[in-house]
């Protein structure tokens, strides 16, 4: 199972090395007295099947930094394929996202890690009935965790093929992962046009080009499955056309 090292000195300081499912539960148990919402997340996580299996229909994940067009693409692909659209974190815990986004890094990561395993059970159920489109999944959790926890430059990231880039063996795997990309200038222009409140990570992406580069490079080093990059700078119609072409190439519909 893939392991990531954390550096937080908060209540998770004894959980510096953790796996994305077992230690997520352990971490939430450990911190429940400090963060009441952690108990609710843990209760939902413990009700999920341990190793849910994907149904017969394809599961397609759309990844990318904020303002790359994930919402537009996922909604459009959902309609085009008559698919179910799911998001990370899943709806059943998304009301606590702001709470955990304001916690130290390792606690925040554990929230998203737990969300992936909860989401996996939803994907398993939905993919038995129709194609499933997922707005972010494990790759996001891993890419941001790696970029946050590894100090230094892009060259200091774990080398390609390191186990940290490998999909967890106990997490339901998608059939295809698309990575929407934009130039930094275009992405910032779109962000400013949205006028939405920024998360801490989005503010960091905007202010720190090195952090953004580490996130993007971490995405590109993911394997099993790797990310299929899609240029999101053309018109919405052109991007959708490209995305559907990639999906039809890799998935049986």
mmCIF file of N, CA and C in Angstrom, residues 8-140:
data_model
loop_
_atom_site.group_PDB
_atom_site.id
_atom_site.type_symbol
_atom_site.label_atom_id
_atom_site.label_comp_id
_atom_site.label_asym_id
_atom_site.label_seq_id
_atom_site.Cartn_x
_atom_site.Cartn_y
_atom_site.Cartn_z
ATOM 1 N N UNK A 8 3.654 17.222 9.892
ATOM 2 C CA UNK A 8 2.895 18.010 10.857
ATOM 3 C C UNK A 8 3.307 17.676 12.283
ATOM 4 N N UNK A 9 3.326 18.702 13.171
ATOM 5 C CA UNK A 9 3.625 18.485 14.579
ATOM 6 C C UNK A 9 2.361 18.624 15.418
ATOM 7 N N UNK A 10 1.219 18.497 14.758
ATOM 8 C CA UNK A 10 -0.070 18.601 15.441
ATOM 9 C C UNK A 10 -0.360 17.277 16.124
ATOM 10 N N UNK A 11 -1.609 16.968 16.395
ATOM 11 C CA UNK A 11 -1.934 15.751 17.130
ATOM 12 C C UNK A 11 -1.628 14.499 16.336
ATOM 13 N N UNK A 12 -1.275 14.624 15.055
ATOM 14 C CA UNK A 12 -0.935 13.453 14.252
ATOM 15 C C UNK A 12 0.569 13.226 14.189
ATOM 16 N N UNK A 13 1.343 13.843 15.101
ATOM 17 C CA UNK A 13 2.790 13.753 14.997
ATOM 18 C C UNK A 13 3.290 12.325 15.147
ATOM 19 N N UNK A 14 2.503 11.447 15.752
ATOM 20 C CA UNK A 14 2.910 10.052 15.881
ATOM 21 C C UNK A 14 2.445 9.213 14.706
ATOM 22 N N UNK A 15 1.891 9.854 13.696
ATOM 23 C CA UNK A 15 1.391 9.149 12.518
ATOM 24 C C UNK A 15 2.058 9.706 11.265
ATOM 25 N N UNK A 16 3.375 9.923 11.355
ATOM 26 C CA UNK A 16 4.076 10.585 10.252
ATOM 27 C C UNK A 16 4.108 9.732 8.997
ATOM 28 N N UNK A 17 4.075 8.406 9.178
ATOM 29 C CA UNK A 17 4.051 7.551 8.009
ATOM 30 C C UNK A 17 2.724 6.816 8.023
ATOM 31 N N UNK A 18 1.936 6.990 6.990
ATOM 32 C CA UNK A 18 0.610 6.408 7.020
ATOM 33 C C UNK A 18 0.205 5.903 5.662
ATOM 34 N N UNK A 19 -0.649 4.899 5.698
ATOM 35 C CA UNK A 19 -1.235 4.403 4.468
ATOM 36 C C UNK A 19 -2.595 5.037 4.332
ATOM 37 N N UNK A 20 -3.088 5.112 3.112
ATOM 38 C CA UNK A 20 -4.250 5.944 2.860
ATOM 39 C C UNK A 20 -5.578 5.382 3.337
ATOM 40 N N UNK A 21 -5.618 4.129 3.821
ATOM 41 C CA UNK A 21 -6.880 3.653 4.365
ATOM 42 C C UNK A 21 -6.764 3.302 5.836
ATOM 43 N N UNK A 22 -5.909 2.355 6.193
ATOM 44 C CA UNK A 22 -5.807 1.911 7.573
ATOM 45 C C UNK A 22 -5.412 3.045 8.508
ATOM 46 N N UNK A 23 -4.396 3.792 8.151
ATOM 47 C CA UNK A 23 -3.948 4.854 9.027
ATOM 48 C C UNK A 23 -4.864 6.065 8.968
ATOM 49 N N UNK A 24 -5.652 6.176 7.881
ATOM 50 C CA UNK A 24 -6.654 7.235 7.862
ATOM 51 C C UNK A 24 -7.648 6.998 8.989
ATOM 52 N N UNK A 25 -8.084 5.745 9.149
ATOM 53 C CA UNK A 25 -8.983 5.403 10.247
ATOM 54 C C UNK A 25 -8.304 5.634 11.590
ATOM 55 N N UNK A 26 -7.048 5.197 11.702
ATOM 56 C CA UNK A 26 -6.303 5.363 12.947
ATOM 57 C C UNK A 26 -6.147 6.833 13.299
ATOM 58 N N UNK A 27 -5.832 7.636 12.289
ATOM 59 C CA UNK A 27 -5.637 9.065 12.524
ATOM 60 C C UNK A 27 -6.926 9.732 12.982
ATOM 61 N N UNK A 28 -8.049 9.345 12.368
ATOM 62 C CA UNK A 28 -9.316 9.946 12.768
ATOM 63 C C UNK A 28 -9.699 9.534 14.177
ATOM 64 N N UNK A 29 -9.434 8.286 14.530
ATOM 65 C CA UNK A 29 -9.698 7.839 15.893
ATOM 66 C C UNK A 29 -8.853 8.636 16.874
ATOM 67 N N UNK A 30 -7.600 8.841 16.515
ATOM 68 C CA UNK A 30 -6.648 9.547 17.366
ATOM 69 C C UNK A 30 -7.057 10.998 17.577
ATOM 70 N N UNK A 31 -7.632 11.632 16.584
ATOM 71 C CA UNK A 31 -7.929 13.070 16.643
ATOM 72 C C UNK A 31 -9.396 13.397 16.909
ATOM 73 N N UNK A 32 -10.226 12.381 17.087
ATOM 74 C CA UNK A 32 -11.658 12.635 17.243
ATOM 75 C C UNK A 32 -11.957 13.548 18.426
ATOM 76 N N UNK A 33 -11.155 13.438 19.479
ATOM 77 C CA UNK A 33 -11.398 14.280 20.651
ATOM 78 C C UNK A 33 -11.039 15.734 20.389
ATOM 79 N N UNK A 34 -10.176 15.969 19.404
ATOM 80 C CA UNK A 34 -9.752 17.327 19.069
ATOM 81 C C UNK A 34 -10.658 17.938 18.001
ATOM 82 N N UNK A 35 -11.061 17.106 17.030
ATOM 83 C CA UNK A 35 -11.898 17.562 15.923
ATOM 84 C C UNK A 35 -13.172 16.713 15.907
ATOM 85 N N UNK A 36 -14.275 17.216 16.446
ATOM 86 C CA UNK A 36 -15.508 16.422 16.521
ATOM 87 C C UNK A 36 -15.959 15.860 15.178
ATOM 88 N N UNK A 37 -15.750 16.614 14.102
ATOM 89 C CA UNK A 37 -16.184 16.146 12.782
ATOM 90 C C UNK A 37 -15.449 14.881 12.354
ATOM 91 N N UNK A 38 -14.269 14.645 12.924
ATOM 92 C CA UNK A 38 -13.506 13.451 12.567
ATOM 93 C C UNK A 38 -14.258 12.179 12.943
ATOM 94 N N UNK A 39 -14.999 12.224 14.030
ATOM 95 C CA UNK A 39 -15.781 11.056 14.443
ATOM 96 C C UNK A 39 -16.853 10.721 13.419
ATOM 97 N N UNK A 40 -17.488 11.749 12.872
ATOM 98 C CA UNK A 40 -18.530 11.528 11.868
ATOM 99 C C UNK A 40 -17.942 10.938 10.595
ATOM 100 N N UNK A 41 -16.778 11.453 10.175
ATOM 101 C CA UNK A 41 -16.123 10.918 8.982
ATOM 102 C C UNK A 41 -15.728 9.470 9.209
ATOM 103 N N UNK A 42 -15.167 9.177 10.374
ATOM 104 C CA UNK A 42 -14.738 7.817 10.692
ATOM 105 C C UNK A 42 -15.917 6.853 10.696
ATOM 106 N N UNK A 43 -17.047 7.294 11.216
ATOM 107 C CA UNK A 43 -18.238 6.443 11.254
ATOM 108 C C UNK A 43 -18.687 6.074 9.842
ATOM 109 N N UNK A 44 -18.662 7.044 8.932
ATOM 110 C CA UNK A 44 -19.031 6.774 7.539
ATOM 111 C C UNK A 44 -18.012 5.849 6.891
ATOM 112 N N UNK A 45 -16.726 6.109 7.136
ATOM 113 C CA UNK A 45 -15.661 5.294 6.551
ATOM 114 C C UNK A 45 -15.761 3.843 6.984
ATOM 115 N N UNK A 46 -16.062 3.620 8.244
ATOM 116 C CA UNK A 46 -16.116 2.255 8.768
ATOM 117 C C UNK A 46 -17.310 1.469 8.236
ATOM 118 N N UNK A 47 -18.315 2.155 7.725
ATOM 119 C CA UNK A 47 -19.479 1.481 7.149
ATOM 120 C C UNK A 47 -19.258 1.077 5.692
ATOM 121 N N UNK A 48 -18.181 1.583 5.089
ATOM 122 C CA UNK A 48 -17.904 1.277 3.683
ATOM 123 C C UNK A 48 -17.288 -0.110 3.545
ATOM 124 N N UNK A 49 -17.613 -0.833 2.469
ATOM 125 C CA UNK A 49 -16.980 -2.135 2.236
ATOM 126 C C UNK A 49 -15.479 -1.983 2.109
ATOM 127 N N UNK A 50 -14.736 -2.970 2.573
ATOM 128 C CA UNK A 50 -13.279 -2.874 2.628
ATOM 129 C C UNK A 50 -12.629 -2.842 1.247
ATOM 130 N N UNK A 51 -13.090 -3.699 0.357
ATOM 131 C CA UNK A 51 -12.494 -3.764 -0.980
ATOM 132 C C UNK A 51 -13.598 -3.791 -2.041
ATOM 133 N N UNK A 52 -14.275 -2.680 -2.264
ATOM 134 C CA UNK A 52 -15.359 -2.655 -3.257
ATOM 135 C C UNK A 52 -14.821 -2.893 -4.662
ATOM 136 N N UNK A 53 -15.594 -3.593 -5.463
ATOM 137 C CA UNK A 53 -15.175 -3.900 -6.829
ATOM 138 C C UNK A 53 -15.941 -3.045 -7.831
ATOM 139 N N UNK A 54 -15.230 -2.624 -8.848
ATOM 140 C CA UNK A 54 -15.827 -1.803 -9.895
ATOM 141 C C UNK A 54 -16.841 -2.616 -10.686
ATOM 142 N N UNK A 55 -17.913 -1.946 -11.124
ATOM 143 C CA UNK A 55 -18.915 -2.596 -11.942
ATOM 144 C C UNK A 55 -18.452 -2.736 -13.382
ATOM 145 N N UNK A 56 -19.353 -3.141 -14.251
ATOM 146 C CA UNK A 56 -18.991 -3.420 -15.642
ATOM 147 C C UNK A 56 -18.800 -2.164 -16.487
ATOM 148 N N UNK A 57 -19.290 -1.021 -16.019
ATOM 149 C CA UNK A 57 -19.184 0.214 -16.802
ATOM 150 C C UNK A 57 -17.889 0.966 -16.466
ATOM 151 N N UNK A 58 -17.371 1.741 -17.428
ATOM 152 C CA UNK A 58 -16.103 2.446 -17.203
ATOM 153 C C UNK A 58 -16.197 3.556 -16.162
ATOM 154 N N UNK A 59 -15.081 3.762 -15.473
ATOM 155 C CA UNK A 59 -14.949 4.833 -14.487
ATOM 156 C C UNK A 59 -13.863 5.783 -14.982
ATOM 157 N N UNK A 60 -14.230 7.038 -15.185
ATOM 158 C CA UNK A 60 -13.327 8.032 -15.772
ATOM 159 C C UNK A 60 -13.141 9.186 -14.791
ATOM 160 N N UNK A 61 -11.906 9.436 -14.411
ATOM 161 C CA UNK A 61 -11.582 10.510 -13.473
ATOM 162 C C UNK A 61 -11.051 11.716 -14.239
ATOM 163 N N UNK A 62 -11.488 12.899 -13.843
ATOM 164 C CA UNK A 62 -10.985 14.141 -14.436
ATOM 165 C C UNK A 62 -10.234 14.910 -13.354
ATOM 166 N N UNK A 63 -8.935 15.126 -13.584
ATOM 167 C CA UNK A 63 -8.074 15.830 -12.641
ATOM 168 C C UNK A 63 -7.608 17.154 -13.244
ATOM 169 N N UNK A 64 -7.011 17.984 -12.404
ATOM 170 C CA UNK A 64 -6.483 19.259 -12.871
ATOM 171 C C UNK A 64 -6.524 20.295 -11.774
ATOM 172 N N UNK A 65 -5.700 21.312 -11.892
ATOM 173 C CA UNK A 65 -5.717 22.401 -10.930
ATOM 174 C C UNK A 65 -7.030 23.169 -11.047
ATOM 175 N N UNK A 66 -7.341 23.974 -10.037
ATOM 176 C CA UNK A 66 -8.546 24.796 -10.094
ATOM 177 C C UNK A 66 -8.517 25.696 -11.326
ATOM 178 N N UNK A 67 -9.688 25.898 -11.913
ATOM 179 C CA UNK A 67 -9.882 26.772 -13.082
ATOM 180 C C UNK A 67 -9.397 26.159 -14.385
ATOM 181 N N UNK A 68 -9.116 24.868 -14.397
ATOM 182 C CA UNK A 68 -8.744 24.219 -15.659
ATOM 183 C C UNK A 68 -9.974 23.716 -16.414
ATOM 184 N N UNK A 69 -11.149 23.852 -15.820
ATOM 185 C CA UNK A 69 -12.375 23.479 -16.518
ATOM 186 C C UNK A 69 -12.954 22.142 -16.122
ATOM 187 N N UNK A 70 -12.576 21.623 -14.959
ATOM 188 C CA UNK A 70 -13.060 20.303 -14.544
ATOM 189 C C UNK A 70 -14.581 20.242 -14.438
ATOM 190 N N UNK A 71 -15.174 21.261 -13.829
ATOM 191 C CA UNK A 71 -16.627 21.248 -13.650
ATOM 192 C C UNK A 71 -17.348 21.222 -14.990
ATOM 193 N N UNK A 72 -16.930 22.073 -15.905
ATOM 194 C CA UNK A 72 -17.546 22.117 -17.235
ATOM 195 C C UNK A 72 -17.369 20.796 -17.966
ATOM 196 N N UNK A 73 -16.157 20.258 -17.931
ATOM 197 C CA UNK A 73 -15.878 19.007 -18.640
ATOM 198 C C UNK A 73 -16.656 17.846 -18.037
ATOM 199 N N UNK A 74 -16.641 17.721 -16.719
ATOM 200 C CA UNK A 74 -17.328 16.583 -16.104
ATOM 201 C C UNK A 74 -18.832 16.633 -16.340
ATOM 202 N N UNK A 75 -19.411 17.824 -16.262
ATOM 203 C CA UNK A 75 -20.851 17.952 -16.518
ATOM 204 C C UNK A 75 -21.171 17.602 -17.970
ATOM 205 N N UNK A 76 -20.344 18.069 -18.895
ATOM 206 C CA UNK A 76 -20.579 17.819 -20.320
ATOM 207 C C UNK A 76 -20.404 16.346 -20.668
ATOM 208 N N UNK A 77 -19.369 15.725 -20.115
ATOM 209 C CA UNK A 77 -19.134 14.303 -20.381
ATOM 210 C C UNK A 77 -20.242 13.456 -19.764
ATOM 211 N N UNK A 78 -20.694 13.850 -18.592
ATOM 212 C CA UNK A 78 -21.807 13.142 -17.956
ATOM 213 C C UNK A 78 -23.016 13.118 -18.881
ATOM 214 N N UNK A 79 -23.344 14.262 -19.456
ATOM 215 C CA UNK A 79 -24.492 14.345 -20.357
ATOM 216 C C UNK A 79 -24.254 13.557 -21.641
ATOM 217 N N UNK A 80 -23.041 13.654 -22.182
ATOM 218 C CA UNK A 80 -22.734 12.984 -23.450
ATOM 219 C C UNK A 80 -22.773 11.468 -23.327
ATOM 220 N N UNK A 81 -22.374 10.951 -22.172
ATOM 221 C CA UNK A 81 -22.297 9.496 -21.980
ATOM 222 C C UNK A 81 -23.448 8.946 -21.147
ATOM 223 N N UNK A 82 -24.366 9.831 -20.761
ATOM 224 C CA UNK A 82 -25.465 9.416 -19.886
ATOM 225 C C UNK A 82 -24.898 8.732 -18.647
ATOM 226 N N UNK A 83 -23.931 9.394 -18.035
ATOM 227 C CA UNK A 83 -23.182 8.823 -16.925
ATOM 228 C C UNK A 83 -23.608 9.422 -15.587
ATOM 229 N N UNK A 84 -23.108 8.821 -14.520
ATOM 230 C CA UNK A 84 -23.273 9.349 -13.168
ATOM 231 C C UNK A 84 -22.048 10.199 -12.850
ATOM 232 N N UNK A 85 -22.252 11.358 -12.241
ATOM 233 C CA UNK A 85 -21.146 12.241 -11.875
ATOM 234 C C UNK A 85 -20.959 12.234 -10.363
ATOM 235 N N UNK A 86 -19.752 11.884 -9.926
ATOM 236 C CA UNK A 86 -19.397 11.896 -8.508
ATOM 237 C C UNK A 86 -18.219 12.843 -8.302
ATOM 238 N N UNK A 87 -18.096 13.354 -7.085
ATOM 239 C CA UNK A 87 -17.022 14.306 -6.798
ATOM 240 C C UNK A 87 -16.268 13.931 -5.525
ATOM 241 N N UNK A 88 -15.018 14.381 -5.475
ATOM 242 C CA UNK A 88 -14.202 14.218 -4.274
ATOM 243 C C UNK A 88 -13.951 15.588 -3.657
ATOM 244 N N UNK A 89 -14.193 15.727 -2.341
ATOM 245 C CA UNK A 89 -14.708 14.712 -1.428
ATOM 246 C C UNK A 89 -16.178 14.423 -1.701
ATOM 247 N N UNK A 90 -16.634 13.203 -1.377
ATOM 248 C CA UNK A 90 -18.023 12.836 -1.668
ATOM 249 C C UNK A 90 -19.018 13.690 -0.888
ATOM 250 N N UNK A 91 -20.230 13.742 -1.399
ATOM 251 C CA UNK A 91 -21.250 14.630 -0.832
ATOM 252 C C UNK A 91 -21.511 14.370 0.649
ATOM 253 N N UNK A 92 -21.370 13.110 1.077
ATOM 254 C CA UNK A 92 -21.706 12.764 2.460
ATOM 255 C C UNK A 92 -20.747 13.365 3.484
ATOM 256 N N UNK A 93 -19.565 13.825 3.042
ATOM 257 C CA UNK A 93 -18.631 14.462 3.979
ATOM 258 C C UNK A 93 -18.197 15.856 3.525
ATOM 259 N N UNK A 94 -18.692 16.305 2.383
ATOM 260 C CA UNK A 94 -18.227 17.587 1.832
ATOM 261 C C UNK A 94 -18.596 18.778 2.715
ATOM 262 N N UNK A 95 -19.620 18.618 3.579
ATOM 263 C CA UNK A 95 -20.000 19.729 4.453
ATOM 264 C C UNK A 95 -18.918 20.050 5.483
ATOM 265 N N UNK A 96 -17.985 19.112 5.681
ATOM 266 C CA UNK A 96 -16.905 19.334 6.649
ATOM 267 C C UNK A 96 -15.597 19.738 5.970
ATOM 268 N N UNK A 97 -15.635 19.948 4.686
ATOM 269 C CA UNK A 97 -14.408 20.263 3.952
ATOM 270 C C UNK A 97 -13.733 21.527 4.479
ATOM 271 N N UNK A 98 -14.506 22.585 4.698
ATOM 272 C CA UNK A 98 -13.930 23.838 5.183
ATOM 273 C C UNK A 98 -13.263 23.649 6.535
ATOM 274 N N UNK A 99 -13.890 22.862 7.392
ATOM 275 C CA UNK A 99 -13.311 22.589 8.713
ATOM 276 C C UNK A 99 -11.930 21.978 8.589
ATOM 277 N N UNK A 100 -11.810 20.952 7.751
ATOM 278 C CA UNK A 100 -10.532 20.261 7.621
ATOM 279 C C UNK A 100 -9.524 21.054 6.797
ATOM 280 N N UNK A 101 -9.996 21.883 5.891
ATOM 281 C CA UNK A 101 -9.077 22.722 5.120
ATOM 282 C C UNK A 101 -8.354 23.724 6.016
ATOM 283 N N UNK A 102 -8.930 24.010 7.178
ATOM 284 C CA UNK A 102 -8.307 24.941 8.113
ATOM 285 C C UNK A 102 -7.434 24.252 9.154
ATOM 286 N N UNK A 103 -7.302 22.938 9.039
ATOM 287 C CA UNK A 103 -6.455 22.175 9.953
ATOM 288 C C UNK A 103 -5.045 22.036 9.377
ATOM 289 N N UNK A 104 -4.072 21.606 10.196
ATOM 290 C CA UNK A 104 -2.716 21.366 9.687
ATOM 291 C C UNK A 104 -2.709 20.379 8.526
ATOM 292 N N UNK A 105 -1.644 20.425 7.774
ATOM 293 C CA UNK A 105 -1.551 19.688 6.512
ATOM 294 C C UNK A 105 -1.895 18.213 6.630
ATOM 295 N N UNK A 106 -1.303 17.513 7.578
ATOM 296 C CA UNK A 106 -1.497 16.070 7.647
ATOM 297 C C UNK A 106 -2.939 15.702 7.967
ATOM 298 N N UNK A 107 -3.580 16.484 8.826
ATOM 299 C CA UNK A 107 -4.986 16.230 9.138
ATOM 300 C C UNK A 107 -5.843 16.470 7.899
ATOM 301 N N UNK A 108 -5.546 17.548 7.193
ATOM 302 C CA UNK A 108 -6.291 17.851 5.967
ATOM 303 C C UNK A 108 -6.128 16.727 4.949
ATOM 304 N N UNK A 109 -4.913 16.227 4.798
ATOM 305 C CA UNK A 109 -4.662 15.139 3.846
ATOM 306 C C UNK A 109 -5.423 13.879 4.235
ATOM 307 N N UNK A 110 -5.485 13.619 5.541
ATOM 308 C CA UNK A 110 -6.176 12.425 6.011
ATOM 309 C C UNK A 110 -7.665 12.498 5.705
ATOM 310 N N UNK A 111 -8.227 13.691 5.793
ATOM 311 C CA UNK A 111 -9.634 13.883 5.429
ATOM 312 C C UNK A 111 -9.867 13.501 3.974
ATOM 313 N N UNK A 112 -9.012 13.992 3.084
ATOM 314 C CA UNK A 112 -9.180 13.683 1.663
ATOM 315 C C UNK A 112 -8.875 12.217 1.367
ATOM 316 N N UNK A 113 -7.929 11.636 2.101
ATOM 317 C CA UNK A 113 -7.636 10.215 1.920
ATOM 318 C C UNK A 113 -8.844 9.370 2.309
ATOM 319 N N UNK A 114 -9.442 9.687 3.458
ATOM 320 C CA UNK A 114 -10.641 8.969 3.880
ATOM 321 C C UNK A 114 -11.756 9.147 2.857
ATOM 322 N N UNK A 115 -11.858 10.355 2.323
ATOM 323 C CA UNK A 115 -12.875 10.624 1.314
ATOM 324 C C UNK A 115 -12.729 9.753 0.087
ATOM 325 N N UNK A 116 -11.493 9.438 -0.288
ATOM 326 C CA UNK A 116 -11.272 8.579 -1.454
ATOM 327 C C UNK A 116 -11.838 7.184 -1.240
ATOM 328 N N UNK A 117 -11.678 6.651 -0.033
ATOM 329 C CA UNK A 117 -12.177 5.305 0.238
ATOM 330 C C UNK A 117 -13.696 5.286 0.359
ATOM 331 N N UNK A 118 -14.262 6.362 0.877
ATOM 332 C CA UNK A 118 -15.722 6.479 0.901
ATOM 333 C C UNK A 118 -16.246 6.608 -0.527
ATOM 334 N N UNK A 119 -15.568 7.428 -1.315
ATOM 335 C CA UNK A 119 -15.957 7.618 -2.713
ATOM 336 C C UNK A 119 -15.866 6.317 -3.492
ATOM 337 N N UNK A 120 -14.878 5.485 -3.186
ATOM 338 C CA UNK A 120 -14.708 4.212 -3.891
ATOM 339 C C UNK A 120 -15.950 3.337 -3.773
ATOM 340 N N UNK A 121 -16.576 3.338 -2.608
ATOM 341 C CA UNK A 121 -17.780 2.524 -2.438
ATOM 342 C C UNK A 121 -18.932 3.075 -3.271
ATOM 343 N N UNK A 122 -18.987 4.400 -3.433
ATOM 344 C CA UNK A 122 -20.018 5.008 -4.273
ATOM 345 C C UNK A 122 -19.762 4.702 -5.746
ATOM 346 N N UNK A 123 -18.487 4.733 -6.139
ATOM 347 C CA UNK A 123 -18.121 4.415 -7.520
ATOM 348 C C UNK A 123 -18.483 2.975 -7.846
ATOM 349 N N UNK A 124 -18.192 2.070 -6.932
ATOM 350 C CA UNK A 124 -18.478 0.652 -7.160
ATOM 351 C C UNK A 124 -19.965 0.432 -7.430
ATOM 352 N N UNK A 125 -20.790 1.052 -6.622
ATOM 353 C CA UNK A 125 -22.238 0.899 -6.780
ATOM 354 C C UNK A 125 -22.722 1.519 -8.083
ATOM 355 N N UNK A 126 -22.278 2.736 -8.371
ATOM 356 C CA UNK A 126 -22.749 3.446 -9.562
ATOM 357 C C UNK A 126 -22.276 2.787 -10.849
ATOM 358 N N UNK A 127 -21.052 2.244 -10.859
ATOM 359 C CA UNK A 127 -20.494 1.670 -12.089
ATOM 360 C C UNK A 127 -21.105 0.330 -12.459
ATOM 361 N N UNK A 128 -21.976 -0.177 -11.627
ATOM 362 C CA UNK A 128 -22.703 -1.397 -11.986
ATOM 363 C C UNK A 128 -23.934 -1.076 -12.826
ATOM 364 N N UNK A 129 -24.244 0.236 -12.940
ATOM 365 C CA UNK A 129 -25.455 0.646 -13.642
ATOM 366 C C UNK A 129 -25.203 1.560 -14.839
ATOM 367 N N UNK A 130 -24.092 2.296 -14.825
ATOM 368 C CA UNK A 130 -23.804 3.240 -15.912
ATOM 369 C C UNK A 130 -22.349 3.685 -15.830
ATOM 370 N N UNK A 131 -21.840 4.348 -16.883
ATOM 371 C CA UNK A 131 -20.499 4.935 -16.782
ATOM 372 C C UNK A 131 -20.455 5.940 -15.632
ATOM 373 N N UNK A 132 -19.284 6.113 -15.055
ATOM 374 C CA UNK A 132 -19.120 7.027 -13.922
ATOM 375 C C UNK A 132 -18.023 8.041 -14.233
ATOM 376 N N UNK A 133 -18.336 9.314 -14.049
ATOM 377 C CA UNK A 133 -17.366 10.392 -14.193
ATOM 378 C C UNK A 133 -17.048 10.899 -12.791
ATOM 379 N N UNK A 134 -15.767 11.030 -12.471
ATOM 380 C CA UNK A 134 -15.356 11.442 -11.126
ATOM 381 C C UNK A 134 -14.526 12.724 -11.206
ATOM 382 N N UNK A 135 -14.989 13.750 -10.508
ATOM 383 C CA UNK A 135 -14.282 15.031 -10.432
ATOM 384 C C UNK A 135 -13.273 14.940 -9.293
ATOM 385 N N UNK A 136 -12.027 14.602 -9.631
ATOM 386 C CA UNK A 136 -10.913 14.385 -8.706
ATOM 387 C C UNK A 136 -11.074 13.090 -7.901
ATOM 388 N N UNK A 137 -9.899 12.488 -7.635
ATOM 389 C CA UNK A 137 -9.883 11.225 -6.887
ATOM 390 C C UNK A 137 -8.507 11.115 -6.235
ATOM 391 N N UNK A 138 -7.910 9.931 -6.225
ATOM 392 C CA UNK A 138 -6.669 9.726 -5.473
ATOM 393 C C UNK A 138 -5.503 10.552 -6.000
ATOM 394 N N UNK A 139 -5.388 10.732 -7.304
ATOM 395 C CA UNK A 139 -4.253 11.462 -7.862
ATOM 396 C C UNK A 139 -4.139 12.867 -7.262
ATOM 397 N N UNK A 140 -5.269 13.527 -7.043
ATOM 398 C CA UNK A 140 -5.237 14.860 -6.435
ATOM 399 C C UNK A 140 -4.666 14.803 -5.026
#
